[in-house]
Amino acid sequence: MLAALEKGVKGGKWFSLIDKVYAPETLRIAWQQVASRAGGSGVDGQSIEDFARHAERHLKELEGALRTGSYRAQRVREVQIPKAAGQWRRLGIPTIKDRIVQTALKLVIEPIFEKEFLAMSYGFRPQRGCKDALREVAQALQAGHCWVVDADIAHYFDSIAHDALLQRIEQRISDGRVLGLLRQWLKSGVLELMGEWTPMRGTPQGAVISPLLANVYLHEFDLQIDRYGYRMVRYADDFVILCDTQEQAQSALEHVQAWMHAHGLQLHPHKTRIGDCRVPGEGFDFLGYRFEAGRRTVRRKSLRSFKDRVRQRTRRTGGQSLQSVIDALNPMLRGWFNYFKHAHVYTFRALDGFIRRRLRSILRHHAHRPGRGVTPEDHRRWSNAYFVERGLFTLSLAHALERQSRCR
C-alpha cells in the first residue's frame, strides 16, 4: 500500500481498502495500540484485561465480521470530565472491539490523507506534535510576524457536519464498506445517564478515529489559508495566524470567519482576538504557553493545573515518607519540565519554592508540629540543599543545565 501511495492510484481514489483493514496483521497491531493506551470500558463493560484473556479469538471474530460485512458498531458510553470555570467536556467511549476496528481503519487510511495535509497542521499527526507547533510559532515571532490572530473553534468536534465530512473523504476513498464503517461510527448512539440519543452532527471525542476525521474536515480550511498566503499554526481546533501588520491580521480574521460560517462552524467569541504580542497585555496563549512582550511563559491555567497535581501528591496527611513523596513527584516534574523548559527561569524558581513549602509542611506533620512549614526555622532545618540531597528534581537547576547545553 505504501508503494501504491508513492505511485498514486488511478483518479486519486482508493476503491478497495476493506481487505487491508481486516488483515490479521493490521488487527493485531491495532489491538496492541489499543491495549497500550488502556482506557475504560464501553457500553458492553468489557475491559482491556477481559479482551486480553481471549485476544486471539476476539480478533478472529472481528476479522470474520469485517470480512462478511456483519460488523456493527455499538453505542458509545458518555462520560463527562471537568473543565475550567465549572464547564464539562463530554467524551464518548467506544467498546474495546470498536476501538480496535477504528484503529485498524486509521492505520489504513491515515497515510492517504497524510500525503495531502499541509505543514501548518500539527495536531494528532504522526511525527508532529505540540513542540513542533510551538517551535514554528517562536520562529514566526522572531521573524517579526507579531500581529497575531488567536482563535479557537467553538465546540468543534460536536459541530462537524456528517455529510460534508463524508463528501471530503469520498474524494479519496470509494470503498463503500469503508465509508459504511465511518457512517456507523458517526451515527452511533450515545448512552448517557438519562437515556440514549443519536448525534446529527459531530464526531465523538474519545473515539480513536475522531482526530483524523477532524483534520480531514479542516484540510480545506488549511488550503484556503495557504492560498491567501497567511502564516498559520494549527493544532486541531486551536490555531494562530501570525501577521506583519494589524491590517493583515484583521483581513485574516475576516477570511477565517467567512470560511467558518460557510462550513457550519463558529469561532469562540471569548477566545478569539487580534493583538500585537510585543505589547504587554496583548499576548496570546497557545498549547500551554503564554507569548507576550518577547517572553514565553507558562500560561496561568497550566500553572494552576500543575500546582493542583503537586498538591495531590503532597498531602500532609497521606502517611507517606518524604522519600516516597519525592519518588512519586519526580517523574511528573521531569515530564512537566521537558515540555515547559523554554519558559522564563522565574517560573521555575517560584514553583521550586512552592514544592519545597509543600514538602516542609509534610515534615512538620511528621514531627507533630502545627503549621504549614514556612517559618525561618523550617528553612534552616530543612534547607533547599536538604531536598536536593534526597533526589528532588529541581526545576530551576534543570533549566540552568538546559541553557548550558544549548550554549555548547
GROMACS .gro file of C-alpha atoms in nm:
model
  408
    1MET     CA    1   0.000   0.000   0.000
    2LEU     CA    2   0.282   0.240   0.082
    3ALA     CA    3   0.433   0.172  -0.259
    4ALA     CA    4   0.097   0.250  -0.416
    5LEU     CA    5   0.088   0.574  -0.221
    6GLU     CA    6   0.418   0.677  -0.371
    7LYS     CA    7   0.300   0.596  -0.724
    8GLY     CA    8  -0.052   0.726  -0.672
    9VAL     CA    9  -0.374   0.550  -0.762
   10LYS     CA   10  -0.589   0.591  -1.067
   11GLY     CA   11  -0.801   0.903  -1.041
   12GLY     CA   12  -0.658   0.975  -0.698
   13LYS     CA   13  -0.917   0.743  -0.538
   14TRP     CA   14  -0.887   0.420  -0.343
   15PHE     CA   15  -1.153   0.164  -0.438
   16SER     CA   16  -1.053  -0.139  -0.231
   17LEU     CA   17  -0.933  -0.093   0.125
   18ILE     CA   18  -1.153  -0.308   0.350
   19ASP     CA   19  -0.933  -0.617   0.300
   20LYS     CA   20  -0.640  -0.421   0.441
   21VAL     CA   21  -0.850  -0.324   0.743
   22TYR     CA   22  -0.941  -0.681   0.839
   23ALA     CA   23  -0.598  -0.825   0.757
   24PRO     CA   24  -0.483  -1.022   1.067
   25GLU     CA   25  -0.160  -0.822   1.095
   26THR     CA   26  -0.349  -0.490   1.087
   27LEU     CA   27  -0.591  -0.605   1.357
   28ARG     CA   28  -0.304  -0.736   1.569
   29ILE     CA   29  -0.119  -0.403   1.554
   30ALA     CA   30  -0.444  -0.219   1.623
   31TRP     CA   31  -0.507  -0.433   1.932
   32GLN     CA   32  -0.154  -0.366   2.060
   33GLN     CA   33  -0.208   0.008   2.024
   34VAL     CA   34  -0.545  -0.002   2.199
   35ALA     CA   35  -0.404  -0.213   2.483
   36SER     CA   36  -0.110   0.026   2.531
   37ARG     CA   37  -0.344   0.323   2.579
   38ALA     CA   38  -0.559   0.144   2.838
   39GLY     CA   39  -0.880   0.342   2.900
   40GLY     CA   40  -1.220   0.248   3.037
   41SER     CA   41  -1.473   0.001   2.906
   42GLY     CA   42  -1.755   0.080   2.666
   43VAL     CA   43  -2.125   0.002   2.694
   44ASP     CA   44  -2.060  -0.374   2.695
   45GLY     CA   45  -1.847  -0.349   3.009
   46GLN     CA   46  -1.556  -0.536   2.853
   47SER     CA   47  -1.219  -0.412   2.981
   48ILE     CA   48  -0.873  -0.433   2.825
   49GLU     CA   49  -0.795  -0.718   3.065
   50ASP     CA   50  -1.113  -0.905   2.967
   51PHE     CA   51  -1.031  -0.879   2.596
   52ALA     CA   52  -0.668  -0.978   2.652
   53ARG     CA   53  -0.768  -1.313   2.809
   54HIS     CA   54  -0.905  -1.433   2.474
   55ALA     CA   55  -0.745  -1.181   2.239
   56GLU     CA   56  -0.675  -1.424   1.954
   57ARG     CA   57  -1.034  -1.548   1.950
   58HIS     CA   58  -1.177  -1.195   1.965
   59LEU     CA   59  -0.951  -1.074   1.683
   60LYS     CA   60  -1.053  -1.371   1.469
   61GLU     CA   61  -1.418  -1.285   1.532
   62LEU     CA   62  -1.358  -0.923   1.432
   63GLU     CA   63  -1.179  -1.034   1.117
   64GLY     CA   64  -1.473  -1.254   1.022
   65ALA     CA   65  -1.732  -0.987   1.094
   66LEU     CA   66  -1.545  -0.730   0.884
   67ARG     CA   67  -1.486  -0.980   0.605
   68THR     CA   68  -1.853  -1.078   0.581
   69GLY     CA   69  -1.991  -0.730   0.643
   70SER     CA   70  -2.171  -0.833   0.963
   71TYR     CA   71  -1.973  -0.599   1.189
   72ARG     CA   72  -2.193  -0.345   1.366
   73ALA     CA   73  -2.063  -0.061   1.579
   74GLN     CA   74  -2.204  -0.040   1.930
   75ARG     CA   75  -2.319   0.269   2.113
   76VAL     CA   76  -2.058   0.483   2.285
   77ARG     CA   77  -2.066   0.537   2.660
   78GLU     CA   78  -2.072   0.904   2.751
   79VAL     CA   79  -1.859   1.034   3.036
   80GLN     CA   80  -1.809   1.394   3.139
   81ILE     CA   81  -1.480   1.533   3.264
   82PRO     CA   82  -1.448   1.871   3.434
   83LYS     CA   83  -1.305   2.173   3.253
   84ALA     CA   84  -1.226   2.522   3.373
   85ALA     CA   85  -1.494   2.761   3.501
   86GLY     CA   86  -1.729   2.480   3.603
   87GLN     CA   87  -1.772   2.350   3.248
   88TRP     CA   88  -1.767   1.989   3.136
   89ARG     CA   89  -1.624   1.808   2.834
   90ARG     CA   90  -1.826   1.516   2.700
   91LEU     CA   91  -1.632   1.211   2.590
   92GLY     CA   92  -1.776   0.916   2.401
   93ILE     CA   93  -1.604   0.590   2.498
   94PRO     CA   94  -1.634   0.314   2.235
   95THR     CA   95  -1.613  -0.054   2.322
   96ILE     CA   96  -1.273  -0.226   2.304
   97LYS     CA   97  -1.374  -0.404   1.983
   98ASP     CA   98  -1.486  -0.080   1.819
   99ARG     CA   99  -1.162   0.087   1.927
  100ILE     CA  100  -0.965  -0.190   1.760
  101VAL     CA  101  -1.158  -0.162   1.433
  102GLN     CA  102  -1.129   0.217   1.437
  103THR     CA  103  -0.755   0.189   1.496
  104ALA     CA  104  -0.722  -0.064   1.213
  105LEU     CA  105  -0.907   0.165   0.975
  106LYS     CA  106  -0.696   0.460   1.088
  107LEU     CA  107  -0.378   0.263   1.017
  108VAL     CA  108  -0.502   0.205   0.662
  109ILE     CA  109  -0.646   0.545   0.564
  110GLU     CA  110  -0.427   0.786   0.761
  111PRO     CA  111  -0.135   0.763   0.513
  112ILE     CA  112  -0.373   0.856   0.230
  113PHE     CA  113  -0.467   1.183   0.394
  114GLU     CA  114  -0.126   1.247   0.547
  115LYS     CA  115   0.011   1.272   0.195
  116GLU     CA  116  -0.216   1.575   0.141
  117PHE     CA  117  -0.219   1.752   0.479
  118LEU     CA  118  -0.025   2.078   0.494
  119ALA     CA  119   0.273   2.154   0.716
  120MET     CA  120   0.075   2.417   0.909
  121SER     CA  121  -0.135   2.142   1.075
  122TYR     CA  122   0.027   1.979   1.380
  123GLY     CA  123  -0.240   1.820   1.597
  124PHE     CA  124  -0.286   1.440   1.616
  125ARG     CA  125  -0.050   1.368   1.329
  126PRO     CA  126   0.238   1.117   1.306
  127GLN     CA  127   0.581   1.262   1.382
  128ARG     CA  128   0.431   1.602   1.463
  129GLY     CA  129   0.315   1.749   1.790
  130CYS     CA  130   0.293   2.038   2.032
  131LYS     CA  131   0.666   2.103   2.047
  132ASP     CA  132   0.687   2.130   1.668
  133ALA     CA  133   0.395   2.372   1.660
  134LEU     CA  134   0.548   2.585   1.937
  135ARG     CA  135   0.881   2.593   1.756
  136GLU     CA  136   0.709   2.721   1.441
  137VAL     CA  137   0.531   2.993   1.641
  138ALA     CA  138   0.859   3.102   1.802
  139GLN     CA  139   1.031   3.120   1.464
  140ALA     CA  140   0.748   3.327   1.315
  141LEU     CA  141   0.762   3.573   1.605
  142GLN     CA  142   1.140   3.602   1.572
  143ALA     CA  143   1.088   3.680   1.203
  144GLY     CA  144   0.869   3.976   1.300
  145HIS     CA  145   0.521   3.832   1.246
  146CYS     CA  146   0.397   3.976   1.575
  147TRP     CA  147   0.038   4.073   1.494
  148VAL     CA  148  -0.147   3.758   1.589
  149VAL     CA  149  -0.495   3.625   1.525
  150ASP     CA  150  -0.552   3.396   1.823
  151ALA     CA  151  -0.855   3.177   1.752
  152ASP     CA  152  -1.042   2.875   1.880
  153ILE     CA  153  -1.330   2.695   1.708
  154ALA     CA  154  -1.627   2.669   1.943
  155HIS     CA  155  -1.746   2.311   2.011
  156TYR     CA  156  -1.557   2.194   1.704
  157PHE     CA  157  -1.582   1.816   1.744
  158ASP     CA  158  -1.955   1.846   1.815
  159SER     CA  159  -2.016   2.072   1.513
  160ILE     CA  160  -1.870   1.872   1.224
  161ALA     CA  161  -2.135   1.815   0.956
  162HIS     CA  162  -2.151   1.443   0.876
  163ASP     CA  163  -2.246   1.477   0.509
  164ALA     CA  164  -1.978   1.736   0.437
  165LEU     CA  165  -1.715   1.525   0.615
  166LEU     CA  166  -1.808   1.211   0.422
  167GLN     CA  167  -1.803   1.404   0.094
  168ARG     CA  168  -1.445   1.507   0.164
  169ILE     CA  169  -1.347   1.151   0.247
  170GLU     CA  170  -1.517   1.026  -0.070
  171GLN     CA  171  -1.285   1.247  -0.275
  172ARG     CA  172  -1.010   0.997  -0.190
  173ILE     CA  173  -1.188   0.678  -0.084
  174SER     CA  174  -1.456   0.498  -0.284
  175ASP     CA  175  -1.464   0.170  -0.093
  176GLY     CA  176  -1.829   0.155   0.012
  177ARG     CA  177  -1.762  -0.075   0.305
  178VAL     CA  178  -1.500   0.159   0.450
  179LEU     CA  179  -1.738   0.452   0.410
  180GLY     CA  180  -2.006   0.239   0.575
  181LEU     CA  181  -1.785   0.188   0.880
  182LEU     CA  182  -1.734   0.562   0.910
  183ARG     CA  183  -2.109   0.625   0.883
  184GLN     CA  184  -2.173   0.370   1.158
  185TRP     CA  185  -1.933   0.543   1.396
  186LEU     CA  186  -2.063   0.890   1.319
  187LYS     CA  187  -2.423   0.778   1.376
  188SER     CA  188  -2.356   0.553   1.675
  189GLY     CA  189  -2.598   0.609   1.958
  190VAL     CA  190  -2.473   0.771   2.276
  191LEU     CA  191  -2.562   0.608   2.607
  192GLU     CA  192  -2.578   0.851   2.900
  193LEU     CA  193  -2.737   0.851   3.244
  194MET     CA  194  -3.065   0.996   3.117
  195GLY     CA  195  -3.103   0.761   2.822
  196GLU     CA  196  -2.981   0.721   2.466
  197TRP     CA  197  -2.962   0.966   2.174
  198THR     CA  198  -2.826   0.966   1.819
  199PRO     CA  199  -2.599   1.254   1.710
  200MET     CA  200  -2.694   1.450   1.399
  201ARG     CA  201  -2.359   1.631   1.383
  202GLY     CA  202  -2.012   1.588   1.524
  203THR     CA  203  -1.765   1.311   1.585
  204PRO     CA  204  -1.731   1.181   1.941
  205GLN     CA  205  -1.432   1.299   2.140
  206GLY     CA  206  -1.284   0.983   2.279
  207ALA     CA  207  -1.314   0.783   1.957
  208VAL     CA  208  -0.981   0.674   1.805
  209ILE     CA  209  -1.080   0.787   1.456
  210SER     CA  210  -1.211   1.131   1.555
  211PRO     CA  211  -0.885   1.333   1.546
  212LEU     CA  212  -0.810   1.214   1.193
  213LEU     CA  213  -1.164   1.296   1.078
  214ALA     CA  214  -1.134   1.638   1.241
  215ASN     CA  215  -0.816   1.709   1.045
  216VAL     CA  216  -0.977   1.590   0.722
  217TYR     CA  217  -1.265   1.832   0.777
  218LEU     CA  218  -1.030   2.128   0.833
  219HIS     CA  219  -0.795   2.044   0.546
  220GLU     CA  220  -0.992   2.271   0.312
  221PHE     CA  221  -0.955   2.548   0.568
  222ASP     CA  222  -0.578   2.497   0.570
  223LEU     CA  223  -0.575   2.514   0.190
  224GLN     CA  224  -0.774   2.838   0.196
  225ILE     CA  225  -0.537   2.999   0.445
  226ASP     CA  226  -0.241   2.883   0.236
  227ARG     CA  227  -0.391   3.033  -0.080
  228TYR     CA  228  -0.423   3.370   0.094
  229GLY     CA  229  -0.058   3.348   0.194
  230TYR     CA  230  -0.110   3.368   0.570
  231ARG     CA  231   0.128   3.201   0.813
  232MET     CA  232  -0.084   2.979   1.036
  233VAL     CA  233  -0.001   2.721   1.301
  234ARG     CA  234  -0.298   2.493   1.376
  235TYR     CA  235  -0.328   2.228   1.642
  236ALA     CA  236  -0.669   2.062   1.594
  237ASP     CA  237  -0.929   2.333   1.662
  238ASP     CA  238  -0.682   2.578   1.820
  239PHE     CA  239  -0.482   2.798   1.585
  240VAL     CA  240  -0.289   3.122   1.549
  241ILE     CA  241  -0.224   3.326   1.235
  242LEU     CA  242   0.094   3.533   1.256
  243CYS     CA  243   0.091   3.854   1.054
  244ASP     CA  244   0.313   4.155   0.982
  245THR     CA  245   0.055   4.428   1.041
  246GLN     CA  246  -0.272   4.493   1.218
  247GLU     CA  247  -0.444   4.535   0.881
  248GLN     CA  248  -0.322   4.196   0.762
  249ALA     CA  249  -0.437   4.035   1.087
  250GLN     CA  250  -0.781   4.193   1.056
  251SER     CA  251  -0.811   4.074   0.696
  252ALA     CA  252  -0.706   3.723   0.801
  253LEU     CA  253  -0.969   3.713   1.075
  254GLU     CA  254  -1.240   3.821   0.829
  255HIS     CA  255  -1.140   3.543   0.588
  256VAL     CA  256  -1.143   3.290   0.872
  257GLN     CA  257  -1.487   3.399   0.993
  258ALA     CA  258  -1.628   3.378   0.641
  259TRP     CA  259  -1.496   3.025   0.589
  260MET     CA  260  -1.619   2.905   0.926
  261HIS     CA  261  -1.967   3.047   0.869
  262ALA     CA  262  -1.987   2.881   0.526
  263HIS     CA  263  -1.897   2.543   0.676
  264GLY     CA  264  -2.123   2.538   0.980
  265LEU     CA  265  -1.857   2.636   1.234
  266GLN     CA  266  -1.812   2.931   1.467
  267LEU     CA  267  -1.513   3.091   1.636
  268HIS     CA  268  -1.530   3.106   2.014
  269PRO     CA  269  -1.625   3.470   2.089
  270HIS     CA  270  -1.422   3.488   2.411
  271LYS     CA  271  -1.118   3.300   2.282
  272THR     CA  272  -1.067   3.480   1.950
  273ARG     CA  273  -0.882   3.810   1.931
  274ILE     CA  274  -0.618   4.015   1.750
  275GLY     CA  275  -0.317   4.156   1.930
  276ASP     CA  276   0.038   4.283   1.893
  277CYS     CA  277   0.218   4.031   2.113
  278ARG     CA  278   0.513   4.268   2.158
  279VAL     CA  279   0.292   4.487   2.376
  280PRO     CA  280   0.235   4.391   2.742
  281GLY     CA  281  -0.122   4.273   2.786
  282GLU     CA  282  -0.170   4.183   2.418
  283GLY     CA  283  -0.002   3.846   2.414
  284PHE     CA  284  -0.169   3.513   2.342
  285ASP     CA  285  -0.192   3.163   2.488
  286PHE     CA  286  -0.110   2.861   2.276
  287LEU     CA  287  -0.059   2.499   2.376
  288GLY     CA  288   0.007   2.578   2.740
  289TYR     CA  289   0.242   2.871   2.685
  290ARG     CA  290   0.191   3.246   2.704
  291PHE     CA  291   0.366   3.455   2.436
  292GLU     CA  292   0.388   3.819   2.538
  293ALA     CA  293   0.634   4.112   2.525
  294GLY     CA  294   0.915   3.898   2.388
  295ARG     CA  295   0.882   3.629   2.654
  296ARG     CA  296   0.748   3.278   2.658
  297THR     CA  297   0.595   3.189   2.992
  298VAL     CA  298   0.366   2.919   3.127
  299ARG     CA  299   0.005   3.027   3.098
  300ARG     CA  300  -0.190   3.069   3.420
  301LYS     CA  301  -0.424   2.778   3.355
  302SER     CA  302  -0.128   2.544   3.306
  303LEU     CA  303   0.032   2.670   3.628
  304ARG     CA  304  -0.289   2.609   3.823
  305SER     CA  305  -0.316   2.259   3.682
  306PHE     CA  306   0.047   2.185   3.771
  307LYS     CA  307   0.005   2.308   4.128
  308ASP     CA  308  -0.310   2.100   4.169
  309ARG     CA  309  -0.118   1.789   4.063
  310VAL     CA  310   0.161   1.871   4.310
  311ARG     CA  311  -0.096   1.920   4.588
  312GLN     CA  312  -0.249   1.580   4.515
  313ARG     CA  313   0.091   1.416   4.561
  314THR     CA  314   0.198   1.612   4.871
  315ARG     CA  315  -0.090   1.580   5.114
  316ARG     CA  316   0.026   1.631   5.472
  317THR     CA  317  -0.195   1.350   5.598
  318GLY     CA  318  -0.102   1.100   5.328
  319GLY     CA  319   0.106   0.891   5.566
  320GLN     CA  320   0.396   0.850   5.321
  321SER     CA  321   0.762   0.906   5.393
  322LEU     CA  322   0.933   1.209   5.243
  323GLN     CA  323   1.135   0.983   5.014
  324SER     CA  324   0.821   0.813   4.884
  325VAL     CA  325   0.665   1.151   4.809
  326ILE     CA  326   0.978   1.270   4.626
  327ASP     CA  327   0.997   0.947   4.426
  328ALA     CA  328   0.633   0.992   4.321
  329LEU     CA  329   0.683   1.360   4.235
  330ASN     CA  330   0.998   1.334   4.026
  331PRO     CA  331   0.858   1.165   3.711
  332MET     CA  332   0.581   1.426   3.692
  333LEU     CA  333   0.828   1.712   3.747
  334ARG     CA  334   1.061   1.583   3.476
  335GLY     CA  335   0.780   1.541   3.226
  336TRP     CA  336   0.641   1.885   3.300
  337PHE     CA  337   0.984   2.046   3.268
  338ASN     CA  338   1.058   1.871   2.938
  339TYR     CA  339   0.750   2.039   2.791
  340PHE     CA  340   0.783   2.381   2.954
  341LYS     CA  341   1.163   2.412   2.960
  342HIS     CA  342   1.150   2.717   2.730
  343ALA     CA  343   0.965   2.924   2.991
  344HIS     CA  344   1.136   3.202   3.188
  345VAL     CA  345   1.355   3.098   3.482
  346TYR     CA  346   1.148   3.293   3.739
  347THR     CA  347   0.861   3.047   3.679
  348PHE     CA  348   1.080   2.753   3.777
  349ARG     CA  349   1.220   2.929   4.083
  350ALA     CA  350   0.871   3.013   4.206
  351LEU     CA  351   0.749   2.658   4.152
  352ASP     CA  352   1.054   2.510   4.325
  353GLY     CA  353   0.969   2.723   4.627
  354PHE     CA  354   0.606   2.609   4.616
  355ILE     CA  355   0.709   2.242   4.604
  356ARG     CA  356   0.955   2.276   4.891
  357ARG     CA  357   0.693   2.451   5.105
  358ARG     CA  358   0.461   2.156   5.049
  359LEU     CA  359   0.737   1.913   5.148
  360ARG     CA  360   0.830   2.114   5.458
  361SER     CA  361   0.466   2.101   5.560
  362ILE     CA  362   0.479   1.721   5.539
  363LEU     CA  363   0.793   1.716   5.753
  364ARG     CA  364   0.629   1.940   6.014
  365HIS     CA  365   0.337   1.700   6.025
  366HIS     CA  366   0.575   1.405   6.071
  367ALA     CA  367   0.736   1.595   6.360
  368HIS     CA  368   0.392   1.659   6.513
  369ARG     CA  369   0.437   2.033   6.474
  370PRO     CA  370   0.147   2.258   6.366
  371GLY     CA  371   0.163   2.492   6.069
  372ARG     CA  372   0.249   2.473   5.703
  373GLY     CA  373   0.629   2.486   5.702
  374VAL     CA  374   0.702   2.847   5.608
  375THR     CA  375   0.894   2.972   5.912
  376PRO     CA  376   1.264   3.073   5.903
  377GLU     CA  377   1.336   2.787   6.141
  378ASP     CA  378   1.192   2.539   5.892
  379HIS     CA  379   1.413   2.678   5.617
  380ARG     CA  380   1.718   2.632   5.837
  381ARG     CA  381   1.619   2.284   5.948
  382TRP     CA  382   1.515   2.166   5.602
  383SER     CA  383   1.717   2.380   5.363
  384ASN     CA  384   1.690   2.371   4.986
  385ALA     CA  385   2.002   2.153   4.978
  386TYR     CA  386   1.830   1.905   5.210
  387PHE     CA  387   1.578   1.822   4.937
  388VAL     CA  388   1.839   1.814   4.661
  389GLU     CA  389   2.039   1.561   4.863
  390ARG     CA  390   1.730   1.341   4.877
  391GLY     CA  391   1.695   1.346   4.500
  392LEU     CA  392   1.417   1.601   4.447
  393PHE     CA  393   1.408   1.711   4.084
  394THR     CA  394   1.474   2.087   4.088
  395LEU     CA  395   1.313   2.279   3.802
  396SER     CA  396   1.541   2.584   3.815
  397LEU     CA  397   1.853   2.366   3.822
  398ALA     CA  398   1.726   2.166   3.525
  399HIS     CA  399   1.663   2.495   3.342
  400ALA     CA  400   2.020   2.613   3.410
  401LEU     CA  401   2.163   2.284   3.281
  402GLU     CA  402   1.941   2.304   2.973
  403ARG     CA  403   2.072   2.654   2.894
  404GLN     CA  404   2.431   2.539   2.938
  405SER     CA  405   2.380   2.251   2.697
  406ARG     CA  406   2.239   2.489   2.434
  407CYS     CA  407   2.544   2.715   2.461
  408ARG     CA  408   2.796   2.438   2.396
   0.00000   0.00000   0.00000
